[in-house]
mmCIF file of C-alpha atoms in Angstrom:
data_model
loop_
_atom_site.group_PDB
_atom_site.id
_atom_site.type_symbol
_atom_site.label_atom_id
_atom_site.label_comp_id
_atom_site.label_asym_id
_atom_site.label_seq_id
_atom_site.Cartn_x
_atom_site.Cartn_y
_atom_site.Cartn_z
ATOM 1 C CA MET U 1 -13.445 25.315 -28.845
ATOM 2 C CA SER U 2 -12.893 21.843 -27.350
ATOM 3 C CA ARG U 3 -13.881 18.664 -29.109
ATOM 4 C CA THR U 4 -16.826 16.701 -27.587
ATOM 5 C CA VAL U 5 -17.237 12.948 -27.631
ATOM 6 C CA PHE U 6 -20.091 10.659 -26.628
ATOM 7 C CA CYS U 7 -18.551 9.299 -23.333
ATOM 8 C CA GLU U 8 -19.240 5.648 -22.872
ATOM 9 C CA TYR U 9 -18.643 6.029 -19.075
ATOM 10 C CA LEU U 10 -20.905 9.073 -18.542
ATOM 11 C CA LYS U 11 -23.344 8.093 -21.475
ATOM 12 C CA LYS U 12 -23.657 11.493 -22.737
ATOM 13 C CA GLU U 13 -21.957 14.106 -24.908
ATOM 14 C CA ALA U 14 -19.114 15.772 -23.061
ATOM 15 C CA PRO U 15 -15.760 17.460 -23.731
ATOM 16 C CA GLY U 16 -13.233 15.046 -24.804
ATOM 17 C CA LEU U 17 -9.550 14.796 -23.952
ATOM 18 C CA ASP U 18 -7.203 17.233 -25.528
ATOM 19 C CA PHE U 19 -4.722 14.436 -26.690
ATOM 20 C CA GLN U 20 -4.164 10.706 -26.349
ATOM 21 C CA LEU U 21 -2.991 10.080 -22.736
ATOM 22 C CA TYR U 22 -2.554 6.395 -23.194
ATOM 23 C CA PRO U 23 -0.472 4.458 -25.868
ATOM 24 C CA GLY U 24 -1.748 1.872 -28.248
ATOM 25 C CA ASP U 25 -5.215 0.866 -29.309
ATOM 26 C CA LEU U 26 -6.564 1.365 -25.851
ATOM 27 C CA GLY U 27 -5.291 4.859 -25.767
ATOM 28 C CA LYS U 28 -7.033 5.531 -29.010
ATOM 29 C CA LYS U 29 -10.250 4.072 -27.700
ATOM 30 C CA ILE U 30 -10.149 6.249 -24.669
ATOM 31 C CA PHE U 31 -9.256 9.396 -26.566
ATOM 32 C CA ASN U 32 -12.204 8.756 -29.004
ATOM 33 C CA SER U 33 -14.848 7.673 -26.406
ATOM 34 C CA ILE U 34 -14.029 8.975 -22.914
ATOM 35 C CA SER U 35 -14.532 12.495 -21.707
ATOM 36 C CA LYS U 36 -12.173 14.629 -19.702
ATOM 37 C CA GLU U 37 -14.471 14.254 -16.719
ATOM 38 C CA ALA U 38 -14.604 10.355 -16.882
ATOM 39 C CA PHE U 39 -10.868 10.338 -17.191
ATOM 40 C CA ALA U 40 -10.270 12.463 -14.168
ATOM 41 C CA LEU U 41 -12.592 9.988 -12.210
ATOM 42 C CA TRP U 42 -10.406 7.143 -13.352
ATOM 43 C CA GLN U 43 -7.398 9.055 -12.304
ATOM 44 C CA ALA U 44 -8.545 9.350 -8.679
ATOM 45 C CA LYS U 45 -9.240 5.763 -8.496
ATOM 46 C CA GLN U 46 -5.937 4.895 -10.147
ATOM 47 C CA ILE U 47 -4.127 6.828 -7.463
ATOM 48 C CA MET U 48 -5.816 5.036 -4.772
ATOM 49 C CA LEU U 49 -5.078 1.699 -6.267
ATOM 50 C CA ILE U 50 -1.392 2.488 -6.804
ATOM 51 C CA ASN U 51 -1.134 3.703 -3.176
ATOM 52 C CA GLU U 52 -3.206 1.093 -1.420
ATOM 53 C CA LYS U 53 -1.843 -1.980 -3.396
ATOM 54 C CA LYS U 54 1.730 -0.482 -3.333
ATOM 55 C CA LEU U 55 2.006 -0.877 -7.147
ATOM 56 C CA ASN U 56 5.400 -0.297 -8.867
ATOM 57 C CA MET U 57 4.872 1.177 -12.349
ATOM 58 C CA MET U 58 8.217 -0.374 -13.471
ATOM 59 C CA ASN U 59 6.698 -3.828 -12.730
ATOM 60 C CA PRO U 60 5.012 -5.073 -15.887
ATOM 61 C CA GLU U 61 2.505 -7.100 -13.914
ATOM 62 C CA HIS U 62 1.466 -4.227 -11.858
ATOM 63 C CA ARG U 63 0.978 -2.071 -15.078
ATOM 64 C CA LYS U 64 -1.156 -4.745 -16.643
ATOM 65 C CA LEU U 65 -3.314 -4.969 -13.479
ATOM 66 C CA LEU U 66 -3.742 -1.288 -13.609
ATOM 67 C CA GLU U 67 -4.640 -1.319 -17.256
ATOM 68 C CA GLU U 68 -7.220 -4.076 -16.724
ATOM 69 C CA GLN U 69 -8.893 -2.079 -13.854
ATOM 70 C CA MET U 70 -8.761 1.033 -16.046
ATOM 71 C CA GLU U 71 -10.541 -0.809 -18.960
ATOM 72 C CA ALA U 72 -13.234 -2.280 -16.592
ATOM 73 C CA PHE U 73 -13.816 1.037 -14.853
ATOM 74 C CA LEU U 74 -14.116 3.089 -18.102
ATOM 75 C CA PHE U 75 -15.863 0.736 -20.546
ATOM 76 C CA LYS U 76 -17.476 -1.911 -18.542
ATOM 77 C CA GLY U 77 -18.778 0.168 -15.717
ATOM 78 C CA GLU U 78 -17.135 -1.886 -13.006
ATOM 79 C CA ASN U 79 -16.246 -0.136 -9.834
ATOM 80 C CA VAL U 80 -12.721 -0.444 -8.456
ATOM 81 C CA GLU U 81 -12.591 -2.264 -5.293
ATOM 82 C CA ILE U 82 -9.977 -0.926 -2.965
ATOM 83 C CA GLU U 83 -9.483 -2.969 0.193
ATOM 84 C CA GLY U 84 -9.893 -1.065 3.384
ATOM 85 C CA TYR U 85 -11.328 2.045 1.681
ATOM 86 C CA LYS U 86 -14.641 3.289 2.991
ATOM 87 C CA PRO U 87 -16.180 6.322 1.447
ATOM 88 C CA VAL U 88 -17.044 9.206 3.793
ATOM 89 C CA ASP U 89 -20.644 9.412 4.431
ATOM 90 C CA LYS U 90 -22.155 12.685 3.641
#
């Protein structure tokens, strides 16, 4: 049986992550209060950010930017703005 957490992003009980995916205190906070579903949503945004802004994960400034965006997205409910991206109308 998977563990459940109260997801701060989804504002409901949901299956939690299987293990800590990010290091440090922020990683612990994510593990304890973000669901698998919410983290998957972040990962999709993260890929778009890395590609569109041509981020290099070896660059500490780029990693810091990505971490700030991740924290804002998951815990503050801020949407990630990606220049030039227009969602497909359904």
